[in-house]
Coordinates of C-alpha atoms and ligand atoms in Angstrom, one line a residue:
M30 CA -50.6 -54.6 65.8
R31 CA -50.7 -57.8 66.5
K32 CA -48.8 -58.5 63.5
W33 CA -46.0 -55.9 64.5
G34 CA -45.9 -57.3 67.9
K35 CA -42.6 -59.2 67.0
E36 CA -41.2 -56.6 65.5
I37 CA -41.8 -53.9 68.0
A38 CA -39.7 -56.7 70.5
I39 CA -36.6 -57.8 69.4
G40 CA -36.6 -53.3 68.3
F41 CA -36.9 -52.9 72.1
A42 CA -34.6 -55.6 73.4
L43 CA -31.7 -54.1 70.8
V44 CA -32.0 -50.9 71.9
F45 CA -31.9 -51.9 75.6
I46 CA -28.6 -54.0 75.1
S47 CA -27.3 -50.8 72.8
F48 CA -27.6 -49.1 76.3
L49 CA -26.4 -51.7 79.0
A50 CA -23.1 -51.6 76.9
F51 CA -23.3 -48.1 76.6
I52 CA -23.4 -47.3 80.4
G53 CA -20.9 -50.8 81.0
V54 CA -22.8 -53.4 81.6
N55 CA -20.5 -56.8 81.2
L56 CA -23.3 -58.4 78.7
A57 CA -21.0 -61.8 78.6
P58 CA -23.8 -64.2 80.9
F59 CA -26.5 -62.2 79.2
A60 CA -25.1 -63.8 76.4
I61 CA -25.1 -66.8 77.5
V62 CA -28.5 -67.2 78.3
A63 CA -29.7 -65.6 75.4
V64 CA -27.9 -68.6 73.6
L65 CA -29.8 -71.0 75.6
L66 CA -32.6 -69.7 75.6
V67 CA -32.5 -69.8 71.7
A68 CA -31.2 -73.6 71.5
L69 CA -34.1 -74.7 73.7
F70 CA -36.8 -72.9 71.5
L71 CA -35.2 -75.0 68.1
F72 CA -34.8 -78.0 69.6
M73 CA -38.7 -77.3 71.0
N74 CA -39.8 -76.6 67.2
M75 CA -38.3 -79.3 65.9
R76 CA -39.6 -82.0 68.5
G77 CA -42.9 -80.5 67.4
G78 CA -42.3 -80.5 63.6
I79 CA -41.7 -84.7 63.9
T80 CA -45.5 -84.6 64.6
V81 CA -46.6 -81.4 63.2
G82 CA -44.9 -82.3 60.0
A83 CA -45.2 -85.4 59.7
S84 CA -47.3 -85.2 56.6
N85 CA -46.4 -82.1 55.2
G86 CA -48.6 -80.3 56.9
R87 CA -51.4 -82.3 56.1
N88 CA -52.1 -82.5 59.8
N89 CA -52.2 -79.1 61.2
P90 CA -56.0 -77.6 60.3
S91 CA -55.9 -75.4 62.7
K92 CA -53.3 -73.8 59.7
K93 CA -55.5 -75.0 57.1
P94 CA -59.0 -75.6 57.8
T95 CA -60.2 -78.9 56.0
F96 CA -63.8 -78.2 54.6
L97 CA -64.2 -81.0 52.4
T98 CA -68.1 -82.1 51.9
F99 CA -69.7 -84.9 50.9
D100 CA -70.5 -84.1 48.1
Q101 CA -67.4 -82.4 46.7
I102 CA -66.8 -86.3 46.5
G103 CA -67.3 -88.0 42.7
G104 CA -69.1 -92.0 42.6
Q105 CA -68.5 -93.9 45.7
D106 CA -72.5 -93.3 46.5
R107 CA -71.9 -96.7 48.8
A108 CA -68.8 -96.4 50.4
K109 CA -70.1 -92.8 50.9
Q110 CA -73.2 -94.3 52.5
E111 CA -71.2 -97.1 54.8
L112 CA -68.7 -94.3 56.3
I113 CA -71.8 -91.5 57.0
E114 CA -73.8 -95.0 58.4
A115 CA -70.2 -95.3 61.1
L116 CA -69.8 -91.6 61.3
D117 CA -73.0 -91.6 63.2
F118 CA -71.3 -93.1 66.5
L119 CA -69.4 -90.3 66.9
V120 CA -72.4 -88.3 66.1
R121 CA -74.8 -89.5 68.0
Y122 CA -72.8 -90.3 71.3
E123 CA -75.5 -90.0 73.7
E124 CA -77.8 -92.9 72.6
I125 CA -75.0 -95.1 71.4
R126 CA -74.4 -94.3 75.5
K127 CA -77.6 -95.0 76.6
F128 CA -77.9 -98.8 74.9
G129 CA -74.7 -99.3 75.4
I130 CA -73.3 -100.2 73.1
R131 CA -68.8 -99.7 72.4
P132 CA -68.2 -97.1 70.9
L133 CA -66.5 -97.3 66.6
K134 CA -63.4 -97.3 66.9
G135 CA -61.7 -97.4 63.4
I136 CA -62.8 -97.7 60.1
L137 CA -61.1 -99.5 57.6
L138 CA -61.2 -97.7 54.1
T139 CA -59.6 -100.4 51.3
G140 CA -59.1 -99.7 47.3
P141 CA -56.8 -99.1 44.4
P142 CA -54.7 -96.0 45.1
G143 CA -56.7 -92.5 43.7
T144 CA -59.7 -94.0 44.5
G145 CA -60.8 -90.6 47.0
K146 CA -59.9 -92.8 50.8
T147 CA -58.3 -89.4 51.8
L148 CA -60.9 -87.2 50.5
M149 CA -63.0 -89.6 52.2
A150 CA -61.2 -89.7 55.8
K151 CA -61.7 -85.2 55.1
A152 CA -65.2 -85.6 54.9
A153 CA -65.4 -87.5 57.4
A154 CA -63.7 -85.4 59.8
H155 CA -66.4 -82.6 58.2
Y156 CA -69.5 -84.2 58.8
T157 CA -68.5 -85.1 62.6
N158 CA -67.4 -81.5 63.1
S159 CA -63.6 -82.9 64.6
V160 CA -60.4 -81.6 64.1
F161 CA -58.5 -83.7 61.5
V162 CA -54.7 -85.2 61.8
A163 CA -53.8 -87.6 59.1
A164 CA -50.2 -89.5 58.8
S165 CA -48.6 -92.1 56.6
G166 CA -48.2 -95.5 57.4
S167 CA -44.6 -94.8 56.0
E168 CA -43.5 -91.4 58.4
F169 CA -43.4 -94.2 61.2
V170 CA -41.0 -96.4 59.5
E171 CA -37.6 -95.7 61.5
M172 CA -34.3 -97.7 62.5
Y173 CA -34.2 -96.9 66.0
V174 CA -36.7 -99.7 67.7
G175 CA -39.3 -97.6 69.5
V176 CA -39.2 -94.1 67.4
G177 CA -41.9 -95.1 65.5
A178 CA -44.4 -96.0 68.8
G179 CA -42.8 -92.6 69.8
R180 CA -44.7 -91.0 66.1
I181 CA -48.0 -93.8 66.9
R182 CA -47.8 -91.8 70.6
D183 CA -47.3 -88.2 69.7
L184 CA -50.3 -88.8 66.8
F185 CA -53.2 -89.8 70.0
K186 CA -51.2 -86.9 72.1
Q187 CA -51.8 -84.3 69.4
A188 CA -55.4 -85.1 68.3
R189 CA -56.1 -85.1 71.8
S190 CA -54.3 -81.2 72.3
Q191 CA -55.7 -80.3 68.9
A192 CA -59.4 -80.5 69.7
L193 CA -59.3 -79.3 72.9
K194 CA -57.7 -75.7 71.6
E195 CA -60.4 -75.5 69.3
K196 CA -63.0 -76.9 71.6
R197 CA -64.4 -80.1 69.6
E198 CA -65.6 -83.3 70.8
N199 CA -64.4 -85.5 67.7
A200 CA -60.5 -85.6 66.7
I201 CA -60.4 -88.0 63.8
I202 CA -56.6 -89.4 63.2
F203 CA -56.0 -90.6 59.6
I204 CA -53.3 -93.0 58.6
D205 CA -52.5 -93.7 55.5
E206 CA -50.6 -97.3 53.4
I207 CA -51.3 -99.0 57.3
D208 CA -50.1 -102.1 55.8
V209 CA -46.6 -100.7 55.9
I210 CA -47.2 -100.5 60.3
G211 CA -50.0 -103.0 60.5
G212 CA -48.8 -105.7 58.3
K213 CA -49.1 -109.3 60.3
R214 CA -46.2 -109.4 63.2
E215 CA -44.4 -112.8 61.9
G216 CA -41.1 -112.6 64.9
G217 CA -37.5 -112.4 63.5
Q218 CA -36.1 -109.3 62.5
Q219 CA -39.4 -106.6 63.0
R220 CA -39.0 -105.6 66.4
E221 CA -39.5 -102.0 65.6
Y222 CA -42.6 -102.7 63.0
D223 CA -43.8 -105.2 66.1
Q224 CA -43.1 -102.0 68.5
T225 CA -45.5 -99.6 66.4
L226 CA -48.1 -102.0 65.5
N227 CA -47.9 -102.5 69.1
Q228 CA -49.0 -98.9 70.2
L229 CA -50.8 -98.0 67.5
L230 CA -53.3 -101.4 69.4
T231 CA -52.7 -100.0 73.2
E232 CA -53.5 -96.4 71.5
M233 CA -56.7 -97.9 69.8
D234 CA -58.0 -100.1 73.5
G235 CA -57.2 -96.6 75.0
I236 CA -59.9 -94.7 73.1
Y237 CA -63.3 -94.8 75.2
S238 CA -66.4 -92.6 73.5
A239 CA -67.5 -91.2 77.7
N240 CA -64.4 -89.4 77.2
T241 CA -63.9 -86.0 74.8
P242 CA -62.3 -85.7 72.8
R243 CA -63.9 -88.6 70.9
I244 CA -61.2 -90.3 68.2
L245 CA -61.6 -92.0 65.8
L246 CA -58.9 -93.9 63.8
I247 CA -59.4 -93.8 59.7
A248 CA -57.0 -96.2 57.8
A249 CA -56.4 -97.1 54.6
T250 CA -54.2 -99.6 52.7
N251 CA -54.9 -101.3 49.7
R252 CA -53.3 -104.4 50.6
K253 CA -56.2 -105.3 53.1
E254 CA -54.7 -109.2 53.2
M255 CA -51.7 -108.0 54.7
L256 CA -52.7 -106.8 57.5
D257 CA -52.2 -108.4 61.0
S258 CA -55.8 -110.3 62.1
A259 CA -54.7 -107.8 66.2
L260 CA -55.8 -105.3 63.7
L261 CA -59.0 -106.1 62.0
R262 CA -59.9 -108.2 65.6
P263 CA -63.3 -106.4 66.7
G264 CA -63.3 -103.3 69.3
R265 CA -60.2 -102.2 66.8
F266 CA -60.6 -101.8 63.0
D267 CA -63.8 -103.7 62.8
R268 CA -65.9 -102.0 60.0
H269 CA -64.6 -102.1 56.8
I270 CA -65.5 -99.9 53.5
Q271 CA -64.3 -101.0 49.8
V272 CA -63.5 -98.4 48.4
D273 CA -63.9 -99.3 44.4
L274 CA -62.5 -97.8 41.0
P275 CA -65.7 -95.6 39.9
D276 CA -68.7 -97.0 37.6
K277 CA -69.2 -95.0 34.1
K278 CA -71.5 -92.8 36.6
G279 CA -69.0 -92.3 39.4
R280 CA -66.9 -91.6 36.4
K281 CA -68.7 -88.6 35.2
H282 CA -69.8 -87.2 37.6
I283 CA -65.8 -86.9 40.1
L284 CA -65.7 -85.3 36.2
E285 CA -68.4 -83.3 36.7
L286 CA -66.7 -81.9 39.9
H287 CA -63.2 -81.4 39.0
A288 CA -64.5 -79.6 35.5
D289 CA -66.3 -76.9 37.7
N290 CA -63.6 -74.9 37.9
K291 CA -62.0 -75.5 33.9
P292 CA -64.0 -73.4 31.1
L293 CA -65.4 -76.2 29.1
H294 CA -66.3 -75.2 25.1
H295 CA -70.6 -76.3 25.3
E296 CA -70.2 -79.3 22.5
V297 CA -68.0 -81.4 25.3
N298 CA -69.5 -85.0 26.3
L299 CA -68.8 -85.8 29.6
D300 CA -70.7 -88.9 29.1
K301 CA -68.0 -89.9 26.2
V302 CA -65.4 -88.6 28.3
A303 CA -66.7 -91.6 31.2
E304 CA -66.8 -94.0 28.5
E305 CA -62.9 -93.6 27.0
S306 CA -62.0 -94.1 30.4
F307 CA -62.9 -97.0 31.9
G308 CA -60.9 -98.2 34.2
F309 CA -59.9 -94.5 35.8
S310 CA -59.3 -94.4 39.2
G311 CA -60.7 -90.6 40.6
A312 CA -57.0 -89.0 40.6
Q313 CA -56.4 -90.2 36.9
L314 CA -59.6 -88.5 36.4
E315 CA -58.5 -85.7 37.5
S316 CA -55.5 -85.6 35.9
V317 CA -57.5 -86.1 32.3
M318 CA -59.6 -82.6 33.2
N319 CA -55.9 -80.9 34.2
E320 CA -54.1 -82.3 31.0
A321 CA -57.3 -81.2 29.4
A322 CA -57.1 -77.4 29.9
I323 CA -53.6 -77.9 29.7
Y324 CA -53.3 -78.7 25.7
A325 CA -56.6 -76.0 25.5
M326 CA -54.0 -72.9 27.3
R327 CA -51.2 -74.3 25.1
E328 CA -53.3 -73.5 22.1
D329 CA -54.6 -70.5 22.6
K330 CA -58.6 -71.9 23.3
E331 CA -60.5 -69.8 24.8
F332 CA -62.4 -73.2 26.4
V333 CA -62.2 -77.3 26.5
E334 CA -63.1 -79.1 23.6
Q335 CA -63.4 -82.8 23.6
R336 CA -60.4 -83.3 21.5
H337 CA -58.4 -81.3 24.5
L338 CA -59.8 -84.4 26.6
S339 CA -59.5 -87.3 24.0
L340 CA -56.2 -85.9 24.3
A341 CA -55.6 -86.4 27.5
I342 CA -57.5 -89.7 28.3
D343 CA -54.7 -90.9 25.9
K344 CA -51.5 -88.9 27.6
V345 CA -53.4 -90.1 31.5
M346 CA -53.4 -94.3 29.3
L347 CA -50.0 -93.9 27.7
G348 CA -47.7 -91.4 29.1
E349 CA -46.7 -87.9 27.2
K350 CA -45.8 -88.2 23.2
T351 CA -41.5 -88.4 22.9
D352 CA -40.1 -87.5 20.1
R353 CA -38.4 -91.2 20.3
E354 CA -36.8 -91.0 16.6
A355 CA -37.4 -95.2 16.0
T356 CA -35.1 -96.9 12.9
Y357 CA -37.3 -97.9 9.9
E358 CA -36.8 -101.5 11.4
E359 CA -38.1 -100.4 13.8
K360 CA -40.2 -98.9 13.2
R361 CA -42.5 -101.2 11.3
R362 CA -41.8 -104.2 14.2
V363 CA -43.8 -102.1 16.2
A364 CA -46.1 -101.4 13.4
V365 CA -46.3 -105.5 13.0
H366 CA -46.9 -105.8 16.7
E367 CA -49.6 -103.3 17.4
L368 CA -51.5 -104.8 14.2
G369 CA -50.9 -108.0 15.5
H370 CA -52.9 -106.6 18.5
A371 CA -55.9 -104.4 15.9
V372 CA -56.1 -107.9 13.8
V373 CA -57.3 -110.0 16.8
A374 CA -59.1 -107.5 18.5
E375 CA -61.5 -106.5 15.7
I376 CA -61.8 -110.7 14.8
V377 CA -62.5 -112.0 18.1
R378 CA -64.3 -108.4 19.3
P379 CA -65.4 -107.1 15.7
N380 CA -66.1 -103.1 15.8
S381 CA -63.5 -102.4 18.9
V382 CA -60.7 -100.9 17.4
S383 CA -60.7 -97.2 17.3
Q384 CA -57.0 -96.6 16.5
V385 CA -53.7 -97.6 16.2
A386 CA -51.0 -95.4 16.2
L387 CA -47.4 -95.5 15.6
S388 CA -46.3 -92.4 17.6
P389 CA -44.2 -93.4 20.7
R390 CA -45.7 -92.6 23.7
G391 CA -44.8 -93.0 27.4
Q392 CA -42.7 -96.2 27.2
A393 CA -44.9 -97.8 24.6
L394 CA -43.4 -96.9 20.2
G395 CA -47.6 -97.8 19.4
F396 CA -50.5 -98.4 20.7
V397 CA -54.0 -99.7 19.8
R398 CA -56.7 -98.0 20.9
H399 CA -60.0 -99.6 21.7
Q400 CA -63.5 -98.7 22.0
P401 CA -64.9 -97.6 25.3
Q402 CA -66.1 -100.9 27.1
Q403 CA -68.9 -101.4 29.3
D404 CA -68.3 -101.8 32.9
Q405 CA -68.0 -104.9 33.7
Y406 CA -68.2 -106.8 36.6
L407 CA -67.9 -110.5 35.7
Y408 CA -66.1 -112.3 33.1
T409 CA -66.9 -115.2 31.3
K410 CA -64.0 -118.0 30.3
D411 CA -64.8 -117.4 26.7
F412 CA -64.4 -113.8 27.5
L413 CA -60.9 -114.3 29.4
E414 CA -59.8 -116.2 26.2
K415 CA -59.9 -113.5 23.7
Q416 CA -58.3 -111.0 26.0
I417 CA -55.5 -113.6 26.5
M418 CA -55.8 -114.1 22.3
I419 CA -55.6 -110.0 21.8
A420 CA -52.8 -109.7 24.3
L421 CA -50.0 -112.0 22.1
G422 CA -51.8 -111.6 18.9
G423 CA -48.3 -108.5 19.0
A424 CA -45.9 -111.3 19.6
A425 CA -47.6 -113.8 17.4
A426 CA -47.3 -111.1 14.1
E427 CA -43.9 -111.0 15.2
E428 CA -43.3 -114.6 15.1
I429 CA -44.9 -115.1 12.2
F430 CA -42.9 -111.7 10.1
Y431 CA -39.5 -112.1 12.2
G432 CA -39.4 -115.7 12.6
G433 CA -39.1 -114.0 16.3
R434 CA -40.3 -112.2 18.9
S435 CA -38.3 -108.9 20.5
T436 CA -39.0 -107.4 23.8
G437 CA -42.3 -105.3 23.3
S438 CA -44.1 -107.9 24.6
T439 CA -43.4 -108.0 28.2
N440 CA -46.6 -106.1 29.3
D441 CA -49.0 -107.8 26.8
F442 CA -47.4 -111.2 28.4
E443 CA -47.7 -109.7 32.4
Q444 CA -51.7 -108.8 31.1
A445 CA -52.0 -113.1 29.6
L446 CA -49.9 -114.5 32.7
N447 CA -52.3 -112.6 34.8
I448 CA -55.5 -114.1 33.2
V449 CA -54.7 -117.1 33.1
Q450 CA -53.8 -116.7 37.0
T451 CA -57.2 -115.2 37.5
M452 CA -59.0 -118.6 35.5
M453 CA -56.8 -120.3 38.0
K454 CA -58.3 -119.4 40.7
S455 CA -61.8 -119.2 39.3
G456 CA -61.8 -122.4 38.3
L457 CA -62.5 -122.4 34.4
T458 CA -59.1 -124.3 34.0
N459 CA -58.5 -128.5 33.0
L460 CA -57.0 -127.8 37.0
G461 CA -60.8 -128.1 38.2
I462 CA -61.3 -125.7 41.5
V463 CA -58.7 -125.8 43.9
D464 CA -56.6 -123.7 45.9
V465 CA -53.8 -122.2 43.8
Q466 CA -52.3 -123.3 47.5
M467 CA -53.4 -126.2 47.0
V468 CA -50.9 -127.2 43.7
T469 CA -48.1 -128.5 43.1
K470 CA -46.0 -125.5 40.7
E471 CA -44.9 -128.2 38.4
E472 CA -48.8 -128.6 38.2
L473 CA -49.8 -124.9 37.6
M474 CA -46.7 -124.1 35.1
K475 CA -47.5 -127.5 32.7
E476 CA -52.0 -125.4 33.4
N477 CA -50.1 -122.6 32.7
A478 CA -48.5 -123.3 29.2
A479 CA -51.0 -125.6 27.9
I480 CA -53.8 -122.7 28.1
L481 CA -51.2 -120.8 26.9
E482 CA -49.8 -122.3 24.2
E483 CA -53.2 -123.5 23.0
L484 CA -54.1 -119.7 22.6
M485 CA -51.0 -118.3 21.0
D486 CA -51.1 -121.5 18.4
K487 CA -55.4 -119.9 17.5
T488 CA -54.1 -116.7 17.5
K489 CA -51.6 -116.9 15.1
R490 CA -53.8 -119.2 12.7
Q491 CA -56.7 -115.7 12.6
L492 CA -53.6 -114.2 11.9
E493 CA -52.6 -116.4 9.0
E494 CA -55.6 -116.9 7.7
H495 CA -56.2 -112.8 7.1
I496 CA -52.6 -111.9 6.2
D497 CA -53.8 -110.2 3.1
V498 CA -55.6 -107.3 6.0
F499 CA -52.7 -107.4 7.4
H500 CA -49.7 -106.3 4.5
H501 CA -51.9 -104.1 3.2
S502 CA -53.3 -101.9 7.2
L503 CA -49.0 -102.0 7.3
D504 CA -48.6 -100.8 4.7
L505 CA -51.2 -97.9 5.5
L506 CA -49.9 -97.4 8.7
M507 CA -46.2 -97.3 8.3
N508 CA -47.1 -94.2 5.2
E509 CA -49.6 -92.5 7.4
E510 CA -48.7 -93.2 10.9
I511 CA -52.1 -93.7 12.1
L512 CA -54.8 -95.8 10.9
S513 CA -59.0 -95.1 12.0
G514 CA -60.9 -98.1 13.3
E515 CA -62.8 -96.8 10.2
Q516 CA -59.9 -96.7 7.9
F517 CA -59.4 -100.2 9.0
R518 CA -62.9 -101.7 9.0
R519 CA -63.0 -100.8 5.2
I520 CA -59.3 -102.5 4.8
F521 CA -61.3 -105.6 6.2
C522 CA -64.4 -105.2 4.1
E523 CA -62.3 -105.1 1.1
H524 CA -60.8 -108.0 1.5
K525 CA -63.9 -109.7 2.5
Q526 CA -63.0 -111.0 5.8
L527 CA -64.9 -109.4 8.4
P528 CA -66.5 -111.8 10.7
A529 CA -70.1 -112.4 10.7
Ligands
ATP628 P1 -53.2 -93.4 48.0 O1 -54.1 -95.1 48.7 O2 -52.7 -93.5 46.8 O3 -53.5 -92.6 49.1 P2 -56.6 -91.5 47.8 O4 -57.1 -93.1 48.0 O5 -56.8 -92.1 49.4 O6 -54.9 -92.7 47.3 P3 -57.4 -89.3 47.6 O7 -55.6 -89.4 47.9 O8 -58.6 -89.3 47.9 O9 -57.1 -90.8 46.7 O10 -57.6 -88.3 46.1 C1 -56.1 -88.0 44.9 C2 -57.6 -87.0 44.3 O11 -57.8 -87.6 43.2 C3 -58.2 -86.5 45.3 O12 -57.0 -85.2 45.9 C4 -59.1 -85.8 44.1 O13 -58.7 -84.6 43.5 C5 -59.0 -87.0 43.2 N1 -59.9 -88.1 43.5 C6 -60.2 -89.4 44.0 N2 -60.8 -89.7 44.3 C7 -62.1 -88.7 44.1 C8 -63.5 -88.4 43.6 N3 -64.2 -90.0 44.7 N4 -64.5 -87.6 44.1 C9 -63.6 -86.4 43.7 N5 -62.0 -86.6 43.1 C10 -61.4 -87.8 43.4

């Protein structure tokens, strides 16, 4: 009946209006009032739309309840534990009050994109039986001074009113990308940003544990160093929880969670997938599972097989295969470049090459797949130097074969430069233990050039010593377009050039 209430009312109104017109009543004043009412209604709706729709409907739990629990988040055991401990401030508020402990107002989740920060905030809302209101920092960015601040006020107001409406004692407000509005205030032209941040600080200062609904702010960023110190001081976002990329165990757990609704073949080994997806975030792992299922469906298979998962890893890592047709000369240069990486990798880290391929994927025209790495958190100088040599291998090979480089080395150089920076920061260069801010640009450039030149020379020497292996592999790769790790190592053996 409720469902049809609106239609019945409209029907009655139409019949009533027709009757009035029939008996000769002047309808003009009624029409004007009706137009005004409709305009008012639309205006109110639009205003509501700004706050409710501010995060694409994410912040309207009354319409779309979030039932996400911590069990549905893979890995992140330490982060989950820390968050649960912090949430006890909401759950055990009576004890907190008895001890006179000041309420926890803000929790900052920091970490790379796609590691599950939003999931954590949603699970926190479920754990504390709170309403969940979400927004993203970029939604508060406006040209006009004061609009962002108004939206912050609306967000808090909405959280309170929604909690009251749903008769809940707690509300969690989640702000993703807090760095957009919470960046360091440096004066100057940023008045709008400053007002928005000031409003956020004011709202946070107005949170008291004695008042229900109790509000907890959870914010996420992957650039904590950018945040204004006023946000991070005690009494504001004073709990910081690092949400890192998952380790192998975490990756397996995430894969298992996302495999739950997919028909996996009984021979699928998720341990292996977790091993091969080193460095992937939770979002990338979800994508691997999804892409693998798409491959299986396209092939009309009943189950997702290991092969589909391997293809999916390549796709997520390098992009979709493209049908770009390269010229013979271009193809040969790509083969030389990729073999440069592969030969150096096999010399400095025996058995590390898993595949060399010439098939174009994403932006790359070819690629070298390395054997899965162990999760590693500490790197020695020797390890980092070898990593730089592998990155420089492509350009070095092009120089040997063609006497010059191409634009194909841009990403490799970026990678090499990043590693050199890490070495400098860690005191692993001739600059000694320094703060890079204290050293002049010239000194940094000199040291950077010295490291890269020395390693480039070393890389070229290694490649020249293995030139027979190189020629042999190049012919094979040009013919077959794919060289497996085993084939590649056999060539090394035939030329008796396998490193000890
Ligand atoms: P961003 O910083 O880009 O906002 P985020 O850290 O908030 O990213 P989420 O939005 O929480 O990441 O995760 C995106 C998607 O990735 C989730 O919807 C989920 O499918 C998957 N995912 C990420 N981390 C995990 C995890 N730990 N367990 C299960 N799924 C995960």
